[in-house]
């Protein structure tokens, strides 16, 4: 299964110290995740219980889907997509609210339309008008959440469709369906990123936008595509999140934007773009979820947790930046 | 002079009609966008909510706090960098200040901490070579967490609220923002205006301040021209951190309590003010005056919307929309987008070779 294709030109296998940093940047996430899980299993009380593992896996799934989609945006060197917060909540509310009134099919259709709109608006603003993605997605988040809260009045929606509960709690061989969905999506995204022209143009645009444009690629389409992928990912995550608890509310996706970004970065995808993989993002999600779980089990307050995440992000990016320096010096 | 099949080359035929002059003004001055918005908001406000003008101290007060953070941000953005950590610096330094019994000491320490935050940010950008977006994003989290840890996750009352009020009295009641200091302006607004003047002078008249534009416009060229880029970047971030800390301090003095969750809107609104005012996020373009105009437009709009009873959610939609519009309508990019649309249309219609404009 070649999901784990390395998207980076392999550094020559010399044993000098300057090869360590690039190695760390590329492979650190694998090592650290494994070490973290082992450490937690041995030393953290309550980690290795079935209940806890289920909690962690449940957390991983929606964030993982969002992060996998947003990876496309990050690889295209467009920083991130902050509007996932608004999109996940909107999709969840549509899924539950609209399906209560009409049918699930209509709800999903509407959610797809909304996702395409987000992808288009973000993509055009960033791709055609060359605006800064952080500000653009920040403003679309405000518009999106404002519209959602205004239309929904902030109310909580409870599903009246029993099939949603069935989907939400179903398990195949005691693995939640949602997790299987995550894997399938990750496989699909990885395929798109590594084996299709579209994926290739995203990576090439991320590492060298001018060369890509000169090669005849319509760069605006690339950017719109990246944001659309991110939007579709957020949409599915919204479905998953809503189905699990059969409820939806506008605040349900709080913090998803930064958590997804943190996962992507920790996973080794560079903010500078051009380099990265879906598998890494998945590992990054697992790492952060396990880490958060450990902190919660160890009774770390919100403040300490935030400090840890902040330090982690800076450390991960520093390793990447220093590795770049080491490999080019 | 070039010939195209579509007629006038508007670069060489410059008419001096009013509309042409206006068009040139709009596309060349970076503050133009902010002025347009300000004019629009002012007109709409005069028609629908004239109360905003008669109660102008309150409006100015609203502008002041966000404008203060935006001023510091402007300095960093002019250099071509971003500082997302301002919201957390704002909150955390407020907590730091409130943790001291001695008010003056608390304020001094908080401001110094703000400067240190700037130093750390600059170190990551220059020393480690990080993208300032990510570095300051990480700091945003880290500092927010630190603020929570320092305050034990609760709002911290100023240890000596009476001293705060005394301090306020000696300066004309900083803690009660409705009481004027100079004429009708209260202390917060005075500090804002002074900061604006200081930064404006620094960026336009002082050599090291003017060099910030070069650092943002073309860093390599700036280096080649002998500008100490590293030092400038450090001073830029330090100014931003200092100003953000100052804004946080003022905020705490107003409420006599420091809330570690403060600064939620600060990030969006200060960026919005700067961008509406014409700052280019890529650096090297824009003005401090523009930020002032942007803050004024934003503040007036918010006060008018609140007074006319518009719900906060709809207000957010409007602010988000304005920001989106502002950030996509950079005159330079619009020109190039228009240019590429034109050339594509030309290629389609003429089919053969065309001389480039």
XYZ file of C-alpha atoms in Angstrom:
686
model
C 0.000 0.000 0.000
C 1.859 3.003 -1.190
C -0.075 5.537 0.779
C 3.115 6.453 2.558
C 4.928 7.831 -0.449
C 7.562 10.286 0.605
C 6.927 13.538 -1.140
C 10.347 14.880 -0.534
C 13.500 14.504 -2.568
C 15.521 12.031 -0.551
C 18.573 13.506 1.094
C 21.813 11.670 0.405
C 22.410 9.066 3.061
C 25.406 10.669 4.692
C 26.019 10.335 8.376
C 26.930 13.929 9.034
C 25.153 15.942 11.729
C 23.525 18.205 9.176
C 21.543 15.259 7.862
C 19.874 14.726 11.211
C 17.587 17.731 11.057
C 16.134 16.930 7.646
C 15.654 13.361 8.797
C 13.900 14.603 11.892
C 11.665 16.899 9.892
C 10.645 14.094 7.598
C 10.343 11.210 9.985
C 9.980 12.806 13.366
C 6.254 12.462 13.428
C 6.364 8.699 13.032
C 8.868 8.267 15.801
C 7.306 10.727 18.173
C 3.821 9.371 17.755
C 4.958 5.861 18.474
C 7.004 6.978 21.463
C 4.137 9.055 22.783
C 1.662 6.200 22.605
C 4.013 3.796 24.312
C 4.833 6.360 26.974
C 1.170 7.015 27.583
C 0.328 3.369 27.781
C 2.990 2.770 30.379
C 2.903 5.885 32.503
C -0.380 7.660 32.179
C -3.174 6.317 34.305
C -6.319 5.564 32.461
C -4.853 5.871 29.004
C -4.820 2.254 28.025
C -8.453 1.580 28.707
C -10.951 0.718 26.011
C -13.146 3.618 27.036
C -10.324 6.078 26.734
C -9.118 4.720 23.431
C -12.622 5.009 22.061
C -12.765 8.605 23.211
C -9.498 9.394 21.545
C -10.461 7.686 18.312
C -13.778 9.476 18.284
C -11.990 12.766 18.663
C -9.539 11.907 15.951
C -12.127 11.205 13.293
C -13.782 14.540 12.513
C -10.611 16.542 13.067
C -8.762 14.050 10.920
C -11.183 14.466 8.042
C -10.933 18.238 8.246
C -7.148 18.130 8.488
C -6.794 15.768 5.548
C -8.813 18.118 3.359
C -7.073 21.224 4.613
C -3.716 19.637 3.815
C -4.391 20.514 0.204
C -4.638 24.187 1.088
C -1.468 24.131 3.148
C 0.485 22.306 0.469
C -0.584 24.937 -2.029
C 1.291 27.432 0.156
C -1.858 29.229 1.165
C -1.347 29.072 4.909
C -4.576 27.488 6.033
C -8.327 27.511 5.767
C -9.775 29.116 8.867
C -13.308 28.832 7.561
C -13.467 25.129 8.358
C -14.916 26.149 11.698
C -17.900 27.734 10.031
C -18.149 24.980 7.449
C -18.190 22.045 9.850
C -20.877 23.665 11.962
C -22.931 24.677 8.935
C -22.712 21.217 7.454
C -23.681 19.624 10.752
C -26.634 21.915 11.241
C -27.780 21.360 7.675
C -27.412 17.626 8.068
C -29.618 17.468 11.132
C -31.869 20.440 10.630
C -32.691 19.974 6.975
C -33.054 16.222 7.231
C -35.578 16.752 9.972
C -37.677 18.855 7.631
C -37.212 17.019 4.374
C -34.839 14.156 3.823
C -31.216 13.256 4.335
C -30.691 13.303 0.609
C -31.790 16.927 0.345
C -29.658 17.794 3.333
C -26.552 16.278 1.805
C -27.220 17.997 -1.497
C -27.604 21.349 0.196
C -24.446 20.771 2.197
C -22.529 20.018 -0.994
C -23.768 23.249 -2.536
C -22.680 25.189 0.528
C -19.259 23.538 0.466
C -18.827 24.420 -3.189
C -19.766 28.010 -2.432
C -17.138 28.211 0.309
C -14.573 26.652 -1.973
C -15.392 29.114 -4.730
C -15.451 32.230 -2.579
C -12.241 31.377 -0.737
C -10.597 30.085 -3.875
C -11.452 33.084 -6.014
C -10.425 35.600 -3.387
C -7.097 33.876 -2.825
C -6.482 32.509 -6.293
C -7.756 35.241 -8.561
C -7.471 38.310 -6.387
C -4.289 37.064 -4.742
C -5.502 38.068 -1.314
C -3.952 36.709 1.843
C -5.600 33.408 2.714
C -5.552 34.025 6.443
C -7.576 37.196 6.177
C -9.863 35.858 3.483
C -10.749 32.717 5.400
C -11.023 34.726 8.602
C -13.619 36.937 6.972
C -15.498 34.020 5.422
C -15.548 32.421 8.852
C -17.173 35.506 10.286
C -19.658 35.719 7.467
C -20.381 32.009 7.590
C -20.791 31.778 11.356
C -22.815 34.978 11.347
C -25.185 33.588 8.744
C -25.422 30.269 10.565
C -26.131 31.819 13.948
C -28.535 34.303 12.495
C -30.528 31.696 10.622
C -30.415 29.093 13.354
C -30.736 31.479 16.245
C -28.057 29.493 17.975
C -30.482 26.699 18.680
C -29.487 23.101 19.080
C -30.896 20.709 16.555
C -31.894 17.202 17.540
C -32.196 14.621 14.861
C -35.559 13.039 14.321
C -34.289 10.558 11.808
C -33.421 7.239 13.384
C -31.230 6.355 10.432
C -28.773 9.029 11.467
C -28.375 7.399 14.811
C -27.810 4.094 13.109
C -25.110 5.553 10.913
C -23.585 7.479 13.734
C -23.158 4.591 16.096
C -22.623 1.758 13.657
C -19.601 -0.398 13.964
C -18.032 -2.884 11.637
C -16.007 -5.447 13.536
C -16.243 -3.082 16.507
C -14.535 -0.299 14.575
C -16.742 2.760 14.312
C -17.919 3.368 10.774
C -16.658 6.921 11.061
C -13.100 5.723 11.461
C -13.379 3.527 8.407
C -14.705 6.547 6.585
C -11.671 8.511 7.719
C -9.346 5.878 6.333
C -11.200 5.712 3.054
C -11.121 9.485 2.715
C -7.438 9.567 3.570
C -6.757 6.935 0.925
C -8.772 8.852 -1.621
C -7.101 12.151 -0.819
C -3.699 10.570 -0.909
C -4.453 9.118 -4.289
C -5.622 12.478 -5.564
C -2.588 14.225 -4.177
C -0.003 11.790 -5.452
C -1.458 10.160 -8.526
C -3.517 12.792 -10.281
C -2.528 15.816 -12.292
C -4.577 17.974 -9.998
C -2.639 16.840 -6.988
C 0.590 17.351 -8.822
C -0.303 20.886 -9.805
C -1.179 21.639 -6.201
C 2.217 20.527 -5.033
C 4.024 22.293 -7.812
C 2.041 25.479 -7.257
C 2.926 25.320 -3.609
C 6.620 25.024 -4.176
C 6.902 27.345 -7.140
C 3.825 29.300 -8.173
C 5.545 31.213 -10.956
C 6.976 28.155 -12.647
C 3.609 26.484 -12.419
C 1.900 29.431 -14.032
C 4.501 29.641 -16.760
C 4.036 25.968 -17.432
C 0.542 26.843 -18.543
C -1.418 25.776 -15.507
C -4.374 27.973 -14.648
C -3.259 28.748 -11.147
C -6.563 30.202 -10.104
C -8.149 26.829 -10.748
C -5.548 25.133 -8.607
C -6.297 27.358 -5.666
C -10.048 27.060 -6.084
C -9.577 23.319 -6.229
C -7.549 23.254 -3.040
C -10.109 25.252 -1.112
C -12.920 23.146 -2.520
C -11.235 19.971 -1.309
C -10.867 21.553 2.097
C -14.527 22.555 2.041
C -15.690 19.072 1.098
C -13.570 17.612 3.857
C -15.105 19.972 6.365
C -18.547 19.064 5.093
C -18.030 15.349 5.645
C -16.560 16.030 9.060
C -19.689 17.973 9.901
C -21.816 14.979 8.938
C -19.709 12.654 11.054
C -19.727 14.957 14.051
C -23.473 15.480 13.863
C -24.262 11.827 13.269
C -22.291 10.725 16.272
C -24.376 12.640 18.758
C -27.399 13.176 16.566
C -27.274 16.851 17.470
C -25.895 19.975 15.876
C -25.305 23.488 17.044
C -23.371 26.425 15.653
C -20.617 26.129 18.254
C -19.904 22.468 17.643
C -16.766 23.021 15.642
C -14.947 25.346 17.986
C -11.196 25.242 17.611
C -11.187 22.948 14.609
C -9.247 25.341 12.455
C -6.174 25.521 14.631
C -6.302 21.911 15.694
C -6.345 20.829 12.090
C -3.503 23.182 11.248
C -1.496 21.998 14.235
C -1.992 18.419 13.118
C -0.910 19.222 9.593
C 2.193 21.028 10.778
C 3.204 18.482 13.363
C 2.764 15.872 10.687
C 5.561 17.453 8.732
C 3.738 19.299 5.991
C 5.532 22.530 5.482
C 3.733 25.837 5.790
C 5.895 27.028 2.935
C 4.041 24.617 0.735
C 4.951 22.114 -1.891
C 5.719 19.285 0.432
C 3.535 17.070 2.541
C 1.342 14.038 2.606
C -2.007 12.871 3.804
C -0.542 10.086 5.869
C 1.572 12.534 7.774
C -1.448 14.647 8.517
C -3.231 11.615 9.891
C -0.311 10.884 12.143
C -0.240 14.491 13.187
C -3.888 14.267 14.169
C -3.259 11.131 16.172
C -0.274 12.708 17.858
C -2.145 15.813 18.902
C -5.194 13.907 20.027
C -3.110 11.523 22.101
C -1.161 14.424 23.533
C -4.324 16.300 24.431
C -5.701 13.136 25.967
C -2.592 12.695 28.074
C -2.810 16.279 29.244
C -6.434 15.920 30.186
C -5.797 12.672 32.031
C -2.931 14.338 33.861
C -5.212 17.162 34.907
C -3.479 19.869 33.012
C -5.603 22.980 32.929
C -6.665 24.735 29.764
C -3.807 27.201 30.133
C -1.087 24.576 30.243
C -2.652 22.721 27.340
C -2.638 25.823 25.182
C 0.964 26.502 26.095
C 1.875 22.967 25.129
C 0.128 23.178 21.764
C 1.699 26.553 21.039
C 5.161 25.315 21.943
C 4.597 22.182 19.886
C 3.631 24.147 16.788
C 6.638 26.401 17.082
C 8.952 23.461 17.726
C 7.622 21.495 14.757
C 7.951 24.420 12.377
C 11.372 25.266 13.723
C 12.608 21.775 13.007
C 11.254 22.119 9.489
C 12.844 25.530 8.970
C 16.181 24.511 10.402
C 16.102 21.355 8.329
C 15.617 23.410 5.220
C 18.608 25.481 6.161
C 20.697 22.426 6.857
C 19.885 20.816 3.558
C 20.590 23.901 1.507
C 23.732 25.076 3.236
C 2.992 54.168 -27.809
C 1.389 50.867 -28.515
C -1.522 50.049 -30.677
C -4.159 47.598 -29.773
C -7.339 46.742 -31.495
C -9.404 47.767 -28.548
C -8.572 51.420 -28.670
C -7.168 53.765 -26.123
C -4.086 52.825 -24.199
C -5.010 54.425 -20.967
C -1.490 54.680 -19.748
C -0.295 57.181 -22.299
C -3.486 59.149 -22.807
C -4.066 60.735 -19.446
C -7.059 62.973 -19.426
C -7.223 65.521 -16.703
C -10.916 65.360 -16.142
C -12.155 65.100 -12.604
C -13.109 61.498 -12.966
C -9.684 60.629 -14.330
C -8.002 62.465 -11.494
C -10.223 60.727 -9.025
C -9.439 57.411 -10.655
C -5.745 58.067 -10.369
C -6.094 59.107 -6.746
C -8.034 55.979 -5.953
C -5.548 53.672 -7.538
C -2.422 55.338 -6.259
C -3.066 56.331 -2.689
C -3.320 53.365 -0.407
C -5.603 55.222 1.974
C -8.159 55.729 -0.758
C -10.082 52.598 0.054
C -10.338 53.500 3.709
C -11.483 56.988 2.853
C -14.185 55.650 0.585
C -15.472 53.352 3.286
C -15.286 56.103 5.874
C -17.205 58.431 3.596
C -19.822 55.780 2.897
C -20.232 54.917 6.552
C -20.395 58.584 7.462
C -23.069 59.298 4.888
C -25.191 56.330 5.885
C -24.754 57.175 9.542
C -25.754 60.781 9.085
C -28.930 59.649 7.385
C -29.919 56.842 9.693
C -28.145 57.234 12.989
C -27.018 60.805 13.569
C -26.776 59.989 17.242
C -23.398 58.459 16.489
C -22.025 61.920 15.828
C -23.546 63.709 18.759
C -22.210 61.014 21.038
C -18.826 61.169 19.396
C -16.711 60.667 22.529
C -18.179 57.191 22.851
C -17.506 56.486 19.196
C -13.944 57.724 19.443
C -13.459 55.670 22.544
C -14.534 52.586 20.640
C -12.107 53.379 17.878
C -9.270 54.029 20.245
C -8.617 50.675 21.806
C -8.774 48.648 18.615
C -6.943 51.356 16.733
C -4.114 51.172 19.242
C -3.429 47.501 18.558
C -3.882 48.149 14.845
C -1.195 50.855 14.944
C 1.350 48.417 16.295
C 0.252 45.803 13.789
C 0.706 48.322 10.982
C 4.383 48.633 11.802
C 4.869 44.871 11.570
C 2.817 44.474 8.402
C 4.717 47.293 6.690
C 7.814 45.180 7.206
C 6.151 42.344 5.374
C 5.440 40.251 8.459
C 2.375 39.319 10.472
C 1.829 39.310 14.193
C -1.095 37.167 15.243
C 0.009 37.052 18.852
C -1.247 40.564 19.625
C -4.534 39.284 20.985
C -2.805 37.116 23.538
C -0.204 39.760 24.374
C -3.113 42.091 25.032
C -4.762 39.649 27.418
C -1.671 38.287 29.093
C -0.020 41.619 29.797
C -3.265 42.766 31.344
C -3.070 39.797 33.693
C 0.557 40.558 34.462
C -0.262 44.123 35.347
C -3.120 43.183 37.588
C -0.985 40.758 39.522
C 1.101 43.483 41.101
C 0.130 45.403 44.201
C 1.935 48.465 43.063
C 0.062 49.864 40.091
C 2.976 51.671 38.503
C 5.214 48.650 38.835
C 2.543 46.479 37.314
C 2.129 48.741 34.333
C 5.863 48.986 33.799
C 6.365 45.235 34.000
C 3.453 44.575 31.666
C 4.875 46.932 29.058
C 8.297 45.350 29.362
C 6.741 41.921 28.932
C 5.112 43.197 25.757
C 8.496 44.233 24.456
C 9.941 40.844 25.364
C 7.152 39.130 23.422
C 8.167 41.225 20.453
C 11.759 40.168 20.875
C 10.772 36.511 20.979
C 8.624 36.854 17.875
C 11.422 38.599 16.032
C 13.855 35.928 17.133
C 11.731 33.201 15.603
C 11.337 35.128 12.388
C 14.919 36.223 11.967
C 16.910 33.798 14.060
C 15.186 30.547 13.235
C 13.806 31.687 9.900
C 10.188 30.856 10.592
C 7.278 32.211 8.666
C 5.976 34.990 10.897
C 2.446 33.741 10.484
C 3.181 30.394 12.078
C 5.576 31.722 14.664
C 3.117 34.301 15.942
C 0.294 31.779 15.696
C 2.181 29.483 18.012
C 2.826 32.421 20.310
C -0.872 33.271 20.204
C -1.630 29.914 21.780
C 1.335 29.856 24.067
C 0.744 33.314 25.487
C -2.955 32.745 25.865
C -2.167 29.638 27.855
C 0.373 31.561 29.870
C -2.213 34.194 30.655
C -4.544 31.523 31.937
C -1.860 29.908 34.015
C -0.805 33.216 35.552
C -4.358 34.107 36.425
C -5.357 30.657 37.625
C -7.978 30.614 34.901
C -10.046 33.367 36.458
C -10.278 37.084 35.995
C -7.764 38.819 38.219
C -8.913 41.888 40.077
C -6.453 44.672 40.270
C -4.950 44.213 43.702
C -5.357 47.836 44.439
C -8.420 49.117 42.673
C -8.349 52.297 44.692
C -4.840 53.019 43.564
C -5.989 52.509 40.008
C -8.713 55.033 40.476
C -6.313 57.437 42.178
C -3.925 57.045 39.297
C -6.784 57.680 37.007
C -7.752 60.812 38.936
C -4.304 62.261 38.722
C -4.436 61.856 34.970
C -8.076 62.648 34.629
C -9.700 59.364 35.469
C -8.368 56.730 33.112
C -10.503 54.103 34.742
C -13.713 55.854 33.951
C -13.609 56.263 30.238
C -16.532 58.599 30.158
C -14.826 61.360 32.008
C -12.783 63.706 29.906
C -9.145 64.628 30.315
C -8.482 67.170 27.652
C -11.572 68.905 26.454
C -13.899 66.072 25.596
C -11.261 63.421 25.048
C -10.619 60.857 27.710
C -7.229 59.399 28.576
C -7.626 56.377 26.348
C -8.215 58.515 23.307
C -5.364 60.826 24.225
C -2.999 57.876 24.457
C -4.288 56.581 21.140
C -3.755 59.907 19.405
C -0.306 60.326 20.937
C 0.662 56.828 19.841
C -0.645 57.533 16.380
C 1.400 60.718 16.138
C 4.493 58.998 17.487
C 4.307 56.066 15.103
C 3.364 58.249 12.160
C 6.393 60.446 12.731
C 8.629 57.435 13.221
C 7.517 55.781 10.029
C 7.576 58.888 7.872
C 10.323 61.127 9.230
C 12.732 59.006 11.191
C 15.260 57.218 9.053
C 15.054 53.878 10.800
C 11.284 54.032 10.604
C 11.238 54.784 6.889
C 13.535 51.868 6.316
C 10.715 49.606 7.477
C 9.057 50.190 4.143
C 12.156 48.971 2.377
C 12.356 45.919 4.594
C 8.806 45.083 3.626
C 9.050 45.992 -0.002
C 12.151 44.097 -0.981
C 14.127 42.612 1.808
C 17.113 41.588 -0.220
C 17.402 44.991 -1.837
C 17.128 46.576 1.588
C 19.956 44.423 2.827
C 22.037 45.273 -0.187
C 21.358 48.937 0.426
C 22.953 48.581 3.800
C 19.845 48.651 5.945
C 20.258 46.579 9.113
C 17.246 44.450 8.328
C 17.525 42.219 11.364
C 17.596 45.154 13.725
C 14.623 46.744 12.003
C 12.594 43.568 12.265
C 13.360 43.376 15.946
C 12.300 46.956 16.529
C 9.127 46.467 14.511
C 7.988 43.495 16.550
C 9.001 45.178 19.774
C 6.895 48.215 18.964
C 3.943 45.996 18.149
C 4.288 44.025 21.360
C 4.703 47.171 23.410
C 1.597 48.778 21.940
C -0.467 45.611 22.331
C 0.613 45.368 25.954
C -0.301 49.016 26.439
C -3.742 48.430 25.001
C -4.187 45.459 27.318
C -3.135 47.562 30.283
C -5.617 50.294 29.420
C -8.328 47.699 29.012
C -7.647 46.348 32.474
C -7.547 49.812 34.002
C -10.974 50.460 32.564
C -12.502 47.355 34.016
C -10.346 47.126 37.139
C -9.996 43.423 36.422
C -7.899 41.438 33.994
C -9.628 38.738 32.019
C -7.333 36.143 30.454
C -9.910 35.561 27.727
C -9.804 39.188 26.665
C -8.909 40.109 23.166
C -11.274 37.840 21.293
C -12.347 40.488 18.804
C -9.046 42.282 18.884
C -7.413 40.097 16.271
C -10.074 40.444 13.626
C -10.782 44.100 14.204
C -7.229 45.335 14.304
C -6.366 43.462 11.123
C -9.540 44.779 9.554
C -8.668 48.351 10.486
C -5.207 48.062 8.981
C -6.357 46.344 5.813
C -9.269 48.678 5.212
C -6.778 51.470 5.648
C -4.865 50.182 2.668
C -2.013 48.181 4.129
C -0.610 45.599 1.778
C -0.050 42.359 3.637
C 2.949 41.638 1.480
C 4.636 44.646 3.001
C 6.155 47.884 1.827
C 2.878 49.604 1.062
C 0.427 51.459 3.199
C 0.404 54.109 5.840
C -0.263 54.633 9.489
C -2.742 57.309 8.541
C -4.580 54.677 6.569
C -4.885 52.542 9.676
C -6.329 55.485 11.543
C -8.889 55.961 8.802
C -9.648 52.265 8.765
C -10.120 52.175 12.527
C -12.383 55.216 12.311
C -14.495 53.680 9.575
C -14.779 50.400 11.449
C -15.542 52.016 14.784
C -18.153 54.327 13.361
C -19.759 51.445 11.533
C -19.908 49.311 14.667
C -21.370 52.057 16.816
C -23.940 52.904 14.168
C -24.917 49.276 13.750
C -25.245 48.723 17.479
C -27.278 51.862 17.970
C -29.696 50.854 15.254
C -30.223 47.551 16.963
C -28.549 45.263 14.474
C -27.855 41.878 16.019
C -24.256 40.952 16.751
C -24.419 38.055 14.297
C -25.486 40.296 11.464
C -22.820 42.784 12.513
C -20.265 40.025 12.144
C -21.545 39.239 8.688
C -21.180 42.861 7.694
C -17.705 43.237 9.173
C -16.634 39.982 7.566
C -18.022 41.168 4.249
C -16.280 44.520 4.492
C -13.008 42.830 5.353
C -13.337 40.395 2.471
C -14.074 43.230 0.094
C -11.167 45.252 1.439
C -8.638 42.477 1.205
C -9.572 41.507 -2.339
C -9.604 45.048 -3.717
C -5.948 45.914 -3.678
C -5.469 48.367 -6.552
C -2.337 46.643 -7.802
C -3.871 43.194 -7.955
C -7.051 44.539 -9.448
C -5.020 46.144 -12.170
C -3.199 42.929 -12.941
C -6.373 40.851 -12.801
C -8.046 43.287 -15.156
C -4.982 43.188 -17.355
C -4.984 39.436 -17.626
C -8.691 39.370 -18.339
C -8.179 41.948 -21.066
C -5.292 40.104 -22.641
C -7.181 36.854 -22.615
C -10.099 38.524 -24.315
C -7.746 40.110 -26.837
C -6.130 36.806 -27.652
C -9.536 35.324 -28.201
C -10.772 38.065 -30.509
C -7.674 38.925 -32.490
C -6.553 35.349 -32.747
C -3.126 36.295 -34.013
C -0.250 38.246 -32.615
C -0.976 41.326 -30.632
C 1.475 43.894 -29.447
C 1.726 43.918 -25.736
C 0.773 47.057 -23.859
